[in-house]
Amino acid sequence: SSRSRKKTYRSVEDVADIAHTLSAEQVLDACNVDGQKGLSQIEARKLLEKYGKNELPKEEGDPLWKMFLAQFEDPLVKILLAAAGISLVSSFLEGTTEGLIEFAVIMTILIFNACVGVWQEKRAESAIEALQSYNPEKAKVLRQGKMSTIFASDLVPGDVVEVNVGDKVPADMRVCEMFSTALKIEQAALTGESASVNKNPDVLVDDEDCELQQKVNILFSGTDVVYGKCRGVIVKTGLKTEIGKIAKSLTEAEDATSPLKQKLDDFGELLTKIITIICVLCWLVNIFSFKRKGEKVVSQQMKDGEYGWLWCFFFGCIFYFKEAVALAVAAIPEGLPAVVTTCLALGTRRMAKRNALIRHLPSVETLGCTSVICSDKTGTLTTNQMSVQKIFCFADSVKSKMELDVEG
């Protein structure tokens, strides 16, 4: 480490990950900036074009048409859509209104269910976006020898920033100068430790790959200043910050299926198989009645020879196929999606009254299934990898106890 400190660094990329092992002067030299003057406006503009905005990319929501179509991915809904389509086609072939009525009823229920789901998801997204855009975060930056307040998103690596009590650190920065006897930072968002951490610009760390808690001369983006005042130089912005790495890992994580969604999907697949088998059997049982029924459907006045045996058989086949489809529609609980959606929507309204925003409806049921929350000594949630090591069993008296070691 002593050799690395003597090395000359020519850019902020060279020192971004090892700034905690270098002196403040070395970091300032690598950033090519004067700690008493800061960057010029021209330099800041060029660096902004190079590194981009100091903000986390916002997740783009799906358009309304995609959200609407996503409501029809349920297996039961797909069966109802198929039944509605068959009813519509048969009504045109036969010239009757019976199929049109069935089509209208099924589609009305499905569209209502989809609209409720889209409305709830859009409402939650709008509320979350409103919270994110409320009171944009600003920062005090030294440029061309003058201290000014700008949007934190316009900060670039190499900017000299000043933070005070109550400020939120706008980016990862190396502390260069303290204007108070002590500097304490609340960085529970990163480390989980609720106690504030003392920072000191003069303390250097030998290990380049040390833990975040050991980087006592670095302030991390998103943490809060609870005591003191200091000035530092920014070394990382946007997704390159420690909080940005966490945000990136969250966006790359796959969404897990909620217990309710899994149960409904399993129920839909099972019901689909049962209904399909029953409908096919009912259709095949009447195969010997196709010709006789076809004659009645075509016309009771025309004879078999005038219309043809195949035509009568075909119309009889279509008739019993419609009967099988009607049986499938009757067996499917088309009201189930609407009932489930309504119940979940009522649950989201109750959660909203307690200032909890639910973006996806099934998340309400997921919260309801939570029976145990594992947390460490600071009260922060773990990574779902906590395991039981020992079990203590007590009887009526304190003396009669049993200790069990748990493995696996």
C-alpha positions as a LaTeX table, in Angstrom:
\begin{tabular}{lrrr}
\hline
Residue & $x$ (\AA) & $y$ (\AA) & $z$ (\AA) \\
\hline
Ser1 & 0.00 & 0.00 & 0.00 \\
Ser2 & 2.91 & 2.37 & 0.67 \\
Arg3 & 4.07 & 1.86 & $-2.91$ \\
Ser4 & 0.58 & 2.59 & $-4.27$ \\
Arg5 & 0.47 & 5.88 & $-2.39$ \\
Lys6 & 3.63 & 7.07 & $-4.14$ \\
Lys7 & 2.19 & 6.24 & $-7.52$ \\
Thr8 & 0.91 & 9.06 & $-9.71$ \\
Tyr9 & $-2.74$ & 8.85 & $-10.74$ \\
Arg10 & $-3.94$ & 10.74 & $-13.80$ \\
Ser11 & $-7.73$ & 10.40 & $-13.74$ \\
Val12 & $-10.63$ & 9.94 & $-11.35$ \\
Glu13 & $-11.14$ & 6.40 & $-12.67$ \\
Asp14 & $-7.72$ & 5.48 & $-11.30$ \\
Val15 & $-8.64$ & 6.48 & $-7.75$ \\
Ala16 & $-12.40$ & 5.89 & $-7.60$ \\
Asp17 & $-12.12$ & 2.46 & $-5.98$ \\
Ile18 & $-9.01$ & 3.13 & $-3.89$ \\
Ala19 & $-9.62$ & 6.71 & $-2.74$ \\
His20 & $-9.76$ & 5.54 & 0.87 \\
Thr21 & $-6.13$ & 4.42 & 0.65 \\
Leu22 & $-4.88$ & 7.75 & $-0.74$ \\
Ser23 & $-4.46$ & 11.17 & 0.80 \\
Ala24 & $-6.85$ & 13.96 & $-0.06$ \\
Glu25 & $-4.13$ & 15.73 & $-2.06$ \\
Gln26 & $-3.54$ & 12.65 & $-4.22$ \\
Val27 & $-7.24$ & 12.32 & $-4.98$ \\
Leu28 & $-7.52$ & 16.01 & $-5.85$ \\
Asp29 & $-4.48$ & 15.77 & $-8.12$ \\
Ala30 & $-5.93$ & 12.71 & $-9.87$ \\
Cys31 & $-9.20$ & 14.61 & $-10.44$ \\
Asn32 & $-7.17$ & 17.58 & $-11.70$ \\
Val33 & $-9.02$ & 19.99 & $-9.44$ \\
Asp34 & $-8.04$ & 22.64 & $-6.90$ \\
Gly35 & $-9.68$ & 22.00 & $-3.54$ \\
Gln36 & $-10.07$ & 25.75 & $-2.92$ \\
Lys37 & $-11.52$ & 26.66 & $-6.33$ \\
Gly38 & $-13.29$ & 23.59 & $-7.66$ \\
Leu39 & $-14.04$ & 22.84 & $-11.29$ \\
Ser40 & $-14.80$ & 25.46 & $-13.89$ \\
Gln41 & $-18.19$ & 25.50 & $-15.60$ \\
Ile42 & $-16.61$ & 24.34 & $-18.86$ \\
Glu43 & $-14.86$ & 21.41 & $-17.16$ \\
Ala44 & $-18.05$ & 20.46 & $-15.32$ \\
Arg45 & $-20.03$ & 20.50 & $-18.56$ \\
Lys46 & $-17.52$ & 18.22 & $-20.29$ \\
Leu47 & $-17.46$ & 15.81 & $-17.36$ \\
Leu48 & $-21.27$ & 15.75 & $-17.28$ \\
Glu49 & $-21.32$ & 14.72 & $-20.93$ \\
Lys50 & $-18.74$ & 12.02 & $-20.20$ \\
Tyr51 & $-20.17$ & 10.50 & $-17.01$ \\
Gly52 & $-23.84$ & 11.41 & $-17.35$ \\
Lys53 & $-26.30$ & 12.58 & $-14.73$ \\
Asn54 & $-25.75$ & 11.82 & $-11.07$ \\
Glu55 & $-28.99$ & 9.92 & $-10.68$ \\
Leu56 & $-30.29$ & 6.42 & $-10.66$ \\
Pro57 & $-32.12$ & 5.48 & $-13.86$ \\
Lys58 & $-35.85$ & 5.36 & $-13.36$ \\
Glu59 & $-37.59$ & 2.16 & $-14.28$ \\
Glu60 & $-39.81$ & 2.81 & $-17.28$ \\
Gly61 & $-43.31$ & 1.57 & $-16.72$ \\
Asp62 & $-45.15$ & $-0.50$ & $-19.29$ \\
Pro63 & $-47.56$ & 1.36 & $-21.58$ \\
Leu64 & $-51.27$ & 1.07 & $-20.89$ \\
Trp65 & $-51.89$ & $-1.41$ & $-23.71$ \\
Lys66 & $-49.22$ & $-3.79$ & $-22.34$ \\
Met67 & $-50.61$ & $-3.49$ & $-18.82$ \\
Phe68 & $-54.10$ & $-4.18$ & $-20.21$ \\
Leu69 & $-53.00$ & $-7.26$ & $-22.18$ \\
Ala70 & $-51.08$ & $-8.58$ & $-19.16$ \\
Gln71 & $-54.39$ & $-8.97$ & $-17.33$ \\
Phe72 & $-55.40$ & $-11.71$ & $-19.83$ \\
Glu73 & $-52.47$ & $-14.05$ & $-19.15$ \\
Asp74 & $-54.41$ & $-16.19$ & $-16.67$ \\
Pro75 & $-55.23$ & $-19.70$ & $-18.03$ \\
Leu76 & $-58.90$ & $-19.41$ & $-17.08$ \\
Val77 & $-59.15$ & $-16.05$ & $-18.81$ \\
Lys78 & $-57.62$ & $-17.54$ & $-21.95$ \\
Ile79 & $-60.25$ & $-20.29$ & $-21.97$ \\
Leu80 & $-63.00$ & $-17.70$ & $-21.63$ \\
Leu81 & $-61.49$ & $-15.71$ & $-24.49$ \\
Ala82 & $-61.45$ & $-18.82$ & $-26.66$ \\
Ala83 & $-65.07$ & $-19.58$ & $-25.75$ \\
Ala84 & $-66.07$ & $-16.01$ & $-26.54$ \\
Gly85 & $-64.37$ & $-16.22$ & $-29.93$ \\
Ile86 & $-66.08$ & $-19.53$ & $-30.76$ \\
Ser87 & $-69.46$ & $-18.09$ & $-29.76$ \\
Leu88 & $-68.90$ & $-15.08$ & $-31.99$ \\
Val89 & $-67.89$ & $-17.18$ & $-35.00$ \\
Ser90 & $-70.80$ & $-19.58$ & $-34.57$ \\
Ser91 & $-73.27$ & $-16.69$ & $-34.37$ \\
Phe92 & $-72.08$ & $-15.39$ & $-37.73$ \\
Leu93 & $-72.18$ & $-18.83$ & $-39.34$ \\
Glu94 & $-75.70$ & $-19.55$ & $-38.13$ \\
Gly95 & $-77.01$ & $-16.00$ & $-38.33$ \\
Thr96 & $-78.35$ & $-16.04$ & $-34.74$ \\
Thr97 & $-77.93$ & $-13.59$ & $-31.85$ \\
Glu98 & $-77.46$ & $-16.21$ & $-29.14$ \\
Gly99 & $-73.70$ & $-16.39$ & $-29.70$ \\
Leu100 & $-73.41$ & $-12.61$ & $-29.73$ \\
Ile101 & $-75.03$ & $-12.39$ & $-26.31$ \\
Glu102 & $-72.64$ & $-14.97$ & $-24.86$ \\
Phe103 & $-69.71$ & $-13.13$ & $-26.43$ \\
Ala104 & $-70.85$ & $-9.78$ & $-25.01$ \\
Val105 & $-71.38$ & $-11.14$ & $-21.48$ \\
Ile106 & $-67.98$ & $-12.90$ & $-21.32$ \\
Met107 & $-66.05$ & $-9.95$ & $-22.75$ \\
Thr108 & $-67.78$ & $-7.48$ & $-20.42$ \\
Ile109 & $-66.65$ & $-9.44$ & $-17.37$ \\
Leu110 & $-63.10$ & $-9.86$ & $-18.65$ \\
Ile111 & $-62.70$ & $-6.22$ & $-19.68$ \\
Phe112 & $-64.02$ & $-5.02$ & $-16.34$ \\
Asn113 & $-61.53$ & $-7.25$ & $-14.53$ \\
Ala114 & $-58.66$ & $-5.98$ & $-16.69$ \\
Cys115 & $-59.63$ & $-2.33$ & $-16.21$ \\
Val116 & $-59.67$ & $-2.70$ & $-12.43$ \\
Gly117 & $-56.21$ & $-4.28$ & $-12.45$ \\
Val118 & $-54.72$ & $-1.62$ & $-14.76$ \\
Trp119 & $-56.30$ & 1.20 & $-12.75$ \\
Gln120 & $-54.80$ & $-0.04$ & $-9.49$ \\
Glu121 & $-51.30$ & $-0.56$ & $-10.91$ \\
Lys122 & $-51.32$ & 2.83 & $-12.64$ \\
Arg123 & $-52.56$ & 4.55 & $-9.51$ \\
Ala124 & $-49.74$ & 3.09 & $-7.43$ \\
Glu125 & $-47.11$ & 3.99 & $-10.05$ \\
Ser126 & $-48.36$ & 7.58 & $-10.22$ \\
Ala127 & $-48.17$ & 7.92 & $-6.45$ \\
Ile128 & $-44.62$ & 6.53 & $-6.38$ \\
Glu129 & $-43.51$ & 8.86 & $-9.18$ \\
Ala130 & $-45.01$ & 11.81 & $-7.31$ \\
Leu131 & $-43.02$ & 10.90 & $-4.21$ \\
Gln132 & $-39.80$ & 10.60 & $-6.22$ \\
Ser133 & $-40.24$ & 13.98 & $-7.91$ \\
Tyr134 & $-41.17$ & 15.81 & $-4.72$ \\
Asn135 & $-38.57$ & 18.28 & $-3.45$ \\
Pro136 & $-35.61$ & 17.50 & $-5.75$ \\
Glu137 & $-32.35$ & 17.02 & $-3.86$ \\
Lys138 & $-29.78$ & 19.79 & $-4.16$ \\
Ala139 & $-26.13$ & 20.13 & $-3.22$ \\
Lys140 & $-23.63$ & 22.85 & $-2.37$ \\
Val141 & $-20.77$ & 22.76 & $-4.86$ \\
Leu142 & $-17.59$ & 24.83 & $-5.24$ \\
Arg143 & $-17.04$ & 25.93 & $-8.82$ \\
Gln144 & $-14.70$ & 28.66 & $-10.06$ \\
Gly145 & $-13.99$ & 29.61 & $-6.45$ \\
Lys146 & $-17.63$ & 30.30 & $-5.59$ \\
Met147 & $-19.97$ & 28.17 & $-3.51$ \\
Ser148 & $-23.37$ & 27.66 & $-5.18$ \\
Thr149 & $-26.38$ & 25.38 & $-4.87$ \\
Ile150 & $-27.24$ & 23.15 & $-7.82$ \\
Phe151 & $-29.27$ & 20.03 & $-8.44$ \\
Ala152 & $-27.49$ & 16.95 & $-7.19$ \\
Ser153 & $-28.09$ & 15.28 & $-10.55$ \\
Asp154 & $-25.72$ & 17.82 & $-12.17$ \\
Leu155 & $-22.74$ & 16.83 & $-10.00$ \\
Val156 & $-19.77$ & 15.18 & $-11.70$ \\
Pro157 & $-16.65$ & 13.31 & $-10.50$ \\
Gly158 & $-14.12$ & 15.94 & $-9.45$ \\
Asp159 & $-16.67$ & 18.37 & $-8.02$ \\
Val160 & $-15.80$ & 19.79 & $-4.60$ \\
Val161 & $-18.93$ & 19.51 & $-2.44$ \\
Glu162 & $-19.74$ & 20.82 & 1.02 \\
Val163 & $-22.16$ & 19.02 & 3.34 \\
Asn164 & $-23.52$ & 20.09 & 6.72 \\
Val165 & $-25.69$ & 18.68 & 9.50 \\
Gly166 & $-28.99$ & 17.44 & 8.08 \\
Asp167 & $-27.71$ & 17.18 & 4.49 \\
Lys168 & $-27.88$ & 14.00 & 2.47 \\
Val169 & $-24.63$ & 13.06 & 0.79 \\
Pro170 & $-25.26$ & 13.52 & $-2.96$ \\
Ala171 & $-22.56$ & 11.14 & $-4.26$ \\
Asp172 & $-19.62$ & 9.01 & $-3.11$ \\
Met173 & $-16.92$ & 11.47 & $-2.06$ \\
Arg174 & $-13.50$ & 11.56 & $-0.43$ \\
Val175 & $-13.43$ & 13.86 & 2.59 \\
Cys176 & $-10.77$ & 16.52 & 2.13 \\
Glu177 & $-11.37$ & 19.03 & 4.90 \\
Met178 & $-13.39$ & 19.21 & 8.12 \\
Phe179 & $-14.87$ & 22.41 & 9.54 \\
Ser180 & $-15.89$ & 20.87 & 12.86 \\
Thr181 & $-14.31$ & 18.89 & 15.66 \\
Ala182 & $-16.08$ & 15.70 & 14.56 \\
Leu183 & $-17.98$ & 14.35 & 11.62 \\
Lys184 & $-20.67$ & 11.70 & 12.06 \\
Ile185 & $-22.58$ & 10.01 & 9.25 \\
Glu186 & $-25.70$ & 7.85 & 9.38 \\
Gln187 & $-25.11$ & 5.09 & 6.80 \\
Ala188 & $-27.67$ & 2.50 & 7.88 \\
Ala189 & $-29.01$ & 2.35 & 4.32 \\
Leu190 & $-25.78$ & 0.66 & 3.25 \\
Thr191 & $-24.42$ & $-1.18$ & 6.28 \\
Gly192 & $-27.53$ & $-1.70$ & 8.42 \\
Glu193 & $-25.85$ & $-0.24$ & 11.49 \\
Ser194 & $-28.17$ & 2.28 & 13.11 \\
Ala195 & $-25.38$ & 3.98 & 15.07 \\
Ser196 & $-23.70$ & 6.92 & 13.35 \\
Val197 & $-20.12$ & 6.48 & 12.12 \\
Asn198 & $-17.22$ & 8.85 & 12.75 \\
Lys199 & $-15.39$ & 10.06 & 9.65 \\
Asn200 & $-11.85$ & 11.45 & 9.45 \\
Pro201 & $-10.08$ & 12.70 & 6.30 \\
Asp202 & $-6.61$ & 12.05 & 7.74 \\
Val203 & $-7.07$ & 8.33 & 8.36 \\
Leu204 & $-5.84$ & 6.12 & 5.51 \\
Val205 & $-6.76$ & 2.45 & 5.07 \\
Asp206 & $-4.19$ & $-0.06$ & 3.83 \\
Asp207 & $-6.62$ & $-2.63$ & 2.44 \\
Glu208 & $-7.99$ & $-1.63$ & $-0.98$ \\
Asp209 & $-10.84$ & $-4.18$ & $-0.79$ \\
Cys210 & $-11.96$ & $-3.47$ & 2.75 \\
Glu211 & $-15.55$ & $-3.30$ & 3.95 \\
Leu212 & $-17.59$ & $-0.11$ & 3.68 \\
Gln213 & $-17.49$ & 0.40 & 7.45 \\
Gln214 & $-13.68$ & 0.62 & 7.35 \\
Lys215 & $-13.62$ & 3.43 & 4.77 \\
Val216 & $-13.65$ & 6.16 & 7.39 \\
Asn217 & $-12.59$ & 8.90 & 4.96 \\
Ile218 & $-15.33$ & 8.23 & 2.40 \\
Leu219 & $-18.90$ & 9.57 & 2.45 \\
Phe220 & $-21.39$ & 7.42 & 0.54 \\
Ser221 & $-24.28$ & 8.63 & $-1.55$ \\
Gly222 & $-27.65$ & 8.53 & 0.19 \\
Thr223 & $-26.23$ & 8.67 & 3.72 \\
Asp224 & $-27.06$ & 11.49 & 6.15 \\
Val225 & $-24.81$ & 13.91 & 8.01 \\
Val226 & $-25.89$ & 13.86 & 11.65 \\
Tyr227 & $-23.05$ & 15.96 & 13.07 \\
Gly228 & $-20.33$ & 18.23 & 11.71 \\
Lys229 & $-19.46$ & 19.96 & 8.47 \\
Cys230 & $-16.94$ & 19.01 & 5.81 \\
Arg231 & $-15.81$ & 19.44 & 2.25 \\
Gly232 & $-14.88$ & 16.63 & $-0.12$ \\
Val233 & $-14.26$ & 15.70 & $-3.73$ \\
Ile234 & $-16.67$ & 13.42 & $-5.61$ \\
Val235 & $-15.18$ & 10.19 & $-6.94$ \\
Lys236 & $-18.31$ & 8.27 & $-8.01$ \\
Thr237 & $-21.74$ & 9.28 & $-9.31$ \\
Gly238 & $-24.92$ & 7.57 & $-10.47$ \\
Leu239 & $-24.89$ & 3.80 & $-10.78$ \\
Lys240 & $-21.18$ & 3.64 & $-9.88$ \\
Thr241 & $-21.90$ & 4.68 & $-6.29$ \\
Glu242 & $-22.43$ & 2.05 & $-3.62$ \\
Ile243 & $-26.15$ & 2.81 & $-3.42$ \\
Gly244 & $-26.24$ & 2.69 & $-7.23$ \\
Lys245 & $-24.82$ & $-0.84$ & $-7.18$ \\
Ile246 & $-27.62$ & $-1.89$ & $-4.84$ \\
Ala247 & $-30.23$ & $-0.27$ & $-7.09$ \\
Lys248 & $-28.78$ & $-2.03$ & $-10.13$ \\
Ser249 & $-28.89$ & $-5.42$ & $-8.41$ \\
Leu250 & $-32.53$ & $-4.82$ & $-7.48$ \\
Thr251 & $-33.54$ & $-3.96$ & $-11.04$ \\
Glu252 & $-31.79$ & $-7.08$ & $-12.35$ \\
Ala253 & $-33.53$ & $-9.35$ & $-9.83$ \\
Glu254 & $-36.36$ & $-11.46$ & $-11.18$ \\
Asp255 & $-39.84$ & $-10.93$ & $-9.79$ \\
Ala256 & $-41.01$ & $-13.87$ & $-7.71$ \\
Thr257 & $-44.55$ & $-15.18$ & $-8.11$ \\
Ser258 & $-46.76$ & $-14.42$ & $-5.13$ \\
Pro259 & $-48.42$ & $-17.34$ & $-3.26$ \\
Leu260 & $-51.88$ & $-16.29$ & $-4.45$ \\
Lys261 & $-50.76$ & $-16.00$ & $-8.08$ \\
Gln262 & $-49.12$ & $-19.42$ & $-7.88$ \\
Lys263 & $-52.25$ & $-21.00$ & $-6.39$ \\
Leu264 & $-54.51$ & $-19.40$ & $-9.00$ \\
Asp265 & $-52.19$ & $-20.51$ & $-11.81$ \\
Asp266 & $-52.10$ & $-24.08$ & $-10.50$ \\
Phe267 & $-55.87$ & $-24.08$ & $-10.07$ \\
Gly268 & $-56.33$ & $-22.69$ & $-13.57$ \\
Glu269 & $-54.09$ & $-25.30$ & $-15.16$ \\
Leu270 & $-55.80$ & $-28.14$ & $-13.29$ \\
Leu271 & $-59.26$ & $-26.84$ & $-14.14$ \\
Thr272 & $-58.25$ & $-26.34$ & $-17.76$ \\
Lys273 & $-57.14$ & $-29.97$ & $-18.09$ \\
Ile274 & $-60.28$ & $-31.32$ & $-16.40$ \\
Ile275 & $-62.62$ & $-29.16$ & $-18.49$ \\
Thr276 & $-60.83$ & $-30.03$ & $-21.72$ \\
Ile277 & $-61.04$ & $-33.77$ & $-21.04$ \\
Ile278 & $-64.72$ & $-33.61$ & $-20.08$ \\
Cys279 & $-65.66$ & $-31.49$ & $-23.11$ \\
Val280 & $-63.80$ & $-33.76$ & $-25.52$ \\
Leu281 & $-65.46$ & $-36.83$ & $-24.01$ \\
Cys282 & $-68.91$ & $-35.23$ & $-24.22$ \\
Trp283 & $-68.28$ & $-34.38$ & $-27.84$ \\
Leu284 & $-67.00$ & $-37.85$ & $-28.74$ \\
Val285 & $-69.87$ & $-39.62$ & $-26.96$ \\
Asn286 & $-72.32$ & $-38.04$ & $-29.40$ \\
Ile287 & $-70.30$ & $-38.83$ & $-32.52$ \\
Phe288 & $-72.92$ & $-41.35$ & $-33.69$ \\
Ser289 & $-75.60$ & $-38.69$ & $-33.37$ \\
Phe290 & $-73.85$ & $-36.14$ & $-35.58$ \\
Lys291 & $-75.74$ & $-37.10$ & $-38.77$ \\
Arg292 & $-79.15$ & $-37.30$ & $-37.14$ \\
Lys293 & $-78.75$ & $-33.99$ & $-35.33$ \\
Gly294 & $-77.32$ & $-32.39$ & $-38.46$ \\
Glu295 & $-80.45$ & $-33.21$ & $-40.39$ \\
Lys296 & $-82.58$ & $-31.41$ & $-37.81$ \\
Val297 & $-80.25$ & $-28.42$ & $-37.72$ \\
Val298 & $-80.12$ & $-28.01$ & $-41.51$ \\
Ser299 & $-83.79$ & $-28.37$ & $-42.13$ \\
Gln300 & $-86.48$ & $-30.71$ & $-41.00$ \\
Gln301 & $-88.14$ & $-30.43$ & $-44.40$ \\
Met302 & $-85.17$ & $-31.43$ & $-46.60$ \\
Lys303 & $-84.17$ & $-35.01$ & $-47.08$ \\
Asp304 & $-80.74$ & $-36.51$ & $-46.54$ \\
Gly305 & $-80.11$ & $-37.00$ & $-50.21$ \\
Glu306 & $-80.85$ & $-33.43$ & $-51.14$ \\
Tyr307 & $-78.36$ & $-31.94$ & $-48.69$ \\
Gly308 & $-75.71$ & $-34.64$ & $-48.58$ \\
Trp309 & $-74.58$ & $-36.97$ & $-45.84$ \\
Leu310 & $-71.33$ & $-35.13$ & $-45.20$ \\
Trp311 & $-73.05$ & $-31.78$ & $-44.78$ \\
Cys312 & $-75.46$ & $-33.19$ & $-42.24$ \\
Phe313 & $-72.61$ & $-34.86$ & $-40.38$ \\
Phe314 & $-70.64$ & $-31.56$ & $-40.41$ \\
Phe315 & $-73.51$ & $-29.49$ & $-39.01$ \\
Gly316 & $-74.14$ & $-32.12$ & $-36.34$ \\
Cys317 & $-70.45$ & $-32.00$ & $-35.44$ \\
Ile318 & $-70.61$ & $-28.21$ & $-35.12$ \\
Phe319 & $-73.74$ & $-28.39$ & $-32.98$ \\
Tyr320 & $-72.23$ & $-30.75$ & $-30.40$ \\
Phe321 & $-68.98$ & $-28.79$ & $-30.47$ \\
Lys322 & $-70.96$ & $-25.71$ & $-29.43$ \\
Glu323 & $-72.55$ & $-27.76$ & $-26.67$ \\
Ala324 & $-69.08$ & $-28.74$ & $-25.44$ \\
Val325 & $-67.98$ & $-25.10$ & $-25.52$ \\
Ala326 & $-71.09$ & $-24.08$ & $-23.60$ \\
Leu327 & $-70.26$ & $-26.74$ & $-21.02$ \\
Ala328 & $-66.73$ & $-25.36$ & $-20.71$ \\
Val329 & $-68.01$ & $-21.81$ & $-20.23$ \\
Ala330 & $-70.45$ & $-23.00$ & $-17.59$ \\
Ala331 & $-67.71$ & $-24.88$ & $-15.74$ \\
Ile332 & $-65.28$ & $-21.95$ & $-15.65$ \\
Pro333 & $-65.83$ & $-19.55$ & $-12.73$ \\
Glu334 & $-65.67$ & $-16.40$ & $-14.85$ \\
Gly335 & $-66.52$ & $-14.34$ & $-11.80$ \\
Leu336 & $-63.41$ & $-15.52$ & $-9.96$ \\
Pro337 & $-60.97$ & $-13.00$ & $-11.52$ \\
Ala338 & $-63.36$ & $-10.14$ & $-10.81$ \\
Val339 & $-63.94$ & $-11.27$ & $-7.22$ \\
Val340 & $-60.22$ & $-11.73$ & $-6.53$ \\
Thr341 & $-59.40$ & $-8.37$ & $-8.12$ \\
Thr342 & $-62.09$ & $-6.61$ & $-6.10$ \\
Cys343 & $-60.94$ & $-8.15$ & $-2.82$ \\
Leu344 & $-57.32$ & $-7.26$ & $-3.49$ \\
Ala345 & $-58.28$ & $-3.72$ & $-4.51$ \\
Leu346 & $-60.11$ & $-3.29$ & $-1.21$ \\
Gly347 & $-56.97$ & $-4.53$ & 0.53 \\
Thr348 & $-54.82$ & $-1.95$ & $-1.24$ \\
Arg349 & $-57.21$ & 0.81 & $-0.16$ \\
Arg350 & $-56.84$ & $-0.27$ & 3.47 \\
Met351 & $-53.05$ & $-0.33$ & 3.06 \\
Ala352 & $-53.10$ & 3.12 & 1.42 \\
Lys353 & $-54.88$ & 4.53 & 4.47 \\
Arg354 & $-51.81$ & 3.45 & 6.44 \\
Asn355 & $-49.46$ & 5.15 & 3.95 \\
Ala356 & $-48.41$ & 1.90 & 2.27 \\
Leu357 & $-48.36$ & 1.93 & $-1.54$ \\
Ile358 & $-49.07$ & $-1.37$ & $-3.31$ \\
Arg359 & $-48.09$ & $-1.42$ & $-6.97$ \\
His360 & $-49.23$ & $-4.96$ & $-7.85$ \\
Leu361 & $-52.46$ & $-6.33$ & $-6.43$ \\
Pro362 & $-51.18$ & $-9.84$ & $-5.53$ \\
Ser363 & $-48.60$ & $-8.19$ & $-3.23$ \\
Val364 & $-51.38$ & $-7.60$ & $-0.71$ \\
Glu365 & $-51.87$ & $-11.34$ & $-0.32$ \\
Thr366 & $-48.09$ & $-11.84$ & $-0.06$ \\
Leu367 & $-47.98$ & $-9.46$ & 2.89 \\
Gly368 & $-50.88$ & $-11.33$ & 4.45 \\
Cys369 & $-48.99$ & $-14.63$ & 4.20 \\
Thr370 & $-46.01$ & $-13.24$ & 6.12 \\
Ser371 & $-45.91$ & $-14.93$ & 9.51 \\
Val372 & $-42.28$ & $-14.48$ & 10.60 \\
Ile373 & $-39.89$ & $-11.58$ & 9.91 \\
Cys374 & $-36.23$ & $-12.30$ & 10.66 \\
Ser375 & $-34.13$ & $-9.26$ & 11.58 \\
Asp376 & $-30.70$ & $-8.70$ & 13.07 \\
Lys377 & $-29.83$ & $-6.75$ & 16.22 \\
Thr378 & $-30.24$ & $-3.37$ & 14.50 \\
Gly379 & $-33.77$ & $-4.13$ & 13.33 \\
Thr380 & $-32.93$ & $-4.18$ & 9.61 \\
Leu381 & $-34.21$ & $-6.94$ & 7.36 \\
Thr382 & $-31.79$ & $-9.68$ & 6.41 \\
Thr383 & $-31.15$ & $-11.27$ & 3.02 \\
Asn384 & $-33.50$ & $-14.17$ & 3.84 \\
Gln385 & $-30.52$ & $-16.35$ & 4.73 \\
Met386 & $-30.88$ & $-16.39$ & 8.50 \\
Ser387 & $-31.02$ & $-19.88$ & 10.02 \\
Val388 & $-31.66$ & $-21.29$ & 13.48 \\
Gln389 & $-28.51$ & $-22.48$ & 15.28 \\
Lys390 & $-29.78$ & $-23.41$ & 18.77 \\
Ile391 & $-33.16$ & $-24.14$ & 20.33 \\
Phe392 & $-33.80$ & $-23.73$ & 24.06 \\
Cys393 & $-36.78$ & $-25.60$ & 25.52 \\
Phe394 & $-38.02$ & $-24.62$ & 28.99 \\
Ala395 & $-40.44$ & $-26.55$ & 31.16 \\
Asp396 & $-42.44$ & $-25.23$ & 34.11 \\
Ser397 & $-39.31$ & $-24.50$ & 36.11 \\
Val398 & $-36.26$ & $-22.64$ & 34.90 \\
Lys399 & $-33.95$ & $-25.46$ & 35.98 \\
Ser400 & $-35.59$ & $-28.00$ & 33.67 \\
Lys401 & $-34.39$ & $-26.86$ & 30.28 \\
Met402 & $-33.04$ & $-28.49$ & 27.15 \\
Glu403 & $-30.66$ & $-27.12$ & 24.53 \\
Leu404 & $-30.69$ & $-28.42$ & 20.96 \\
Asp405 & $-28.14$ & $-27.76$ & 18.22 \\
Val406 & $-29.65$ & $-27.28$ & 14.77 \\
Glu407 & $-27.76$ & $-27.96$ & 11.55 \\
Gly408 & $-28.67$ & $-27.36$ & 7.95 \\
\hline
\end{tabular}
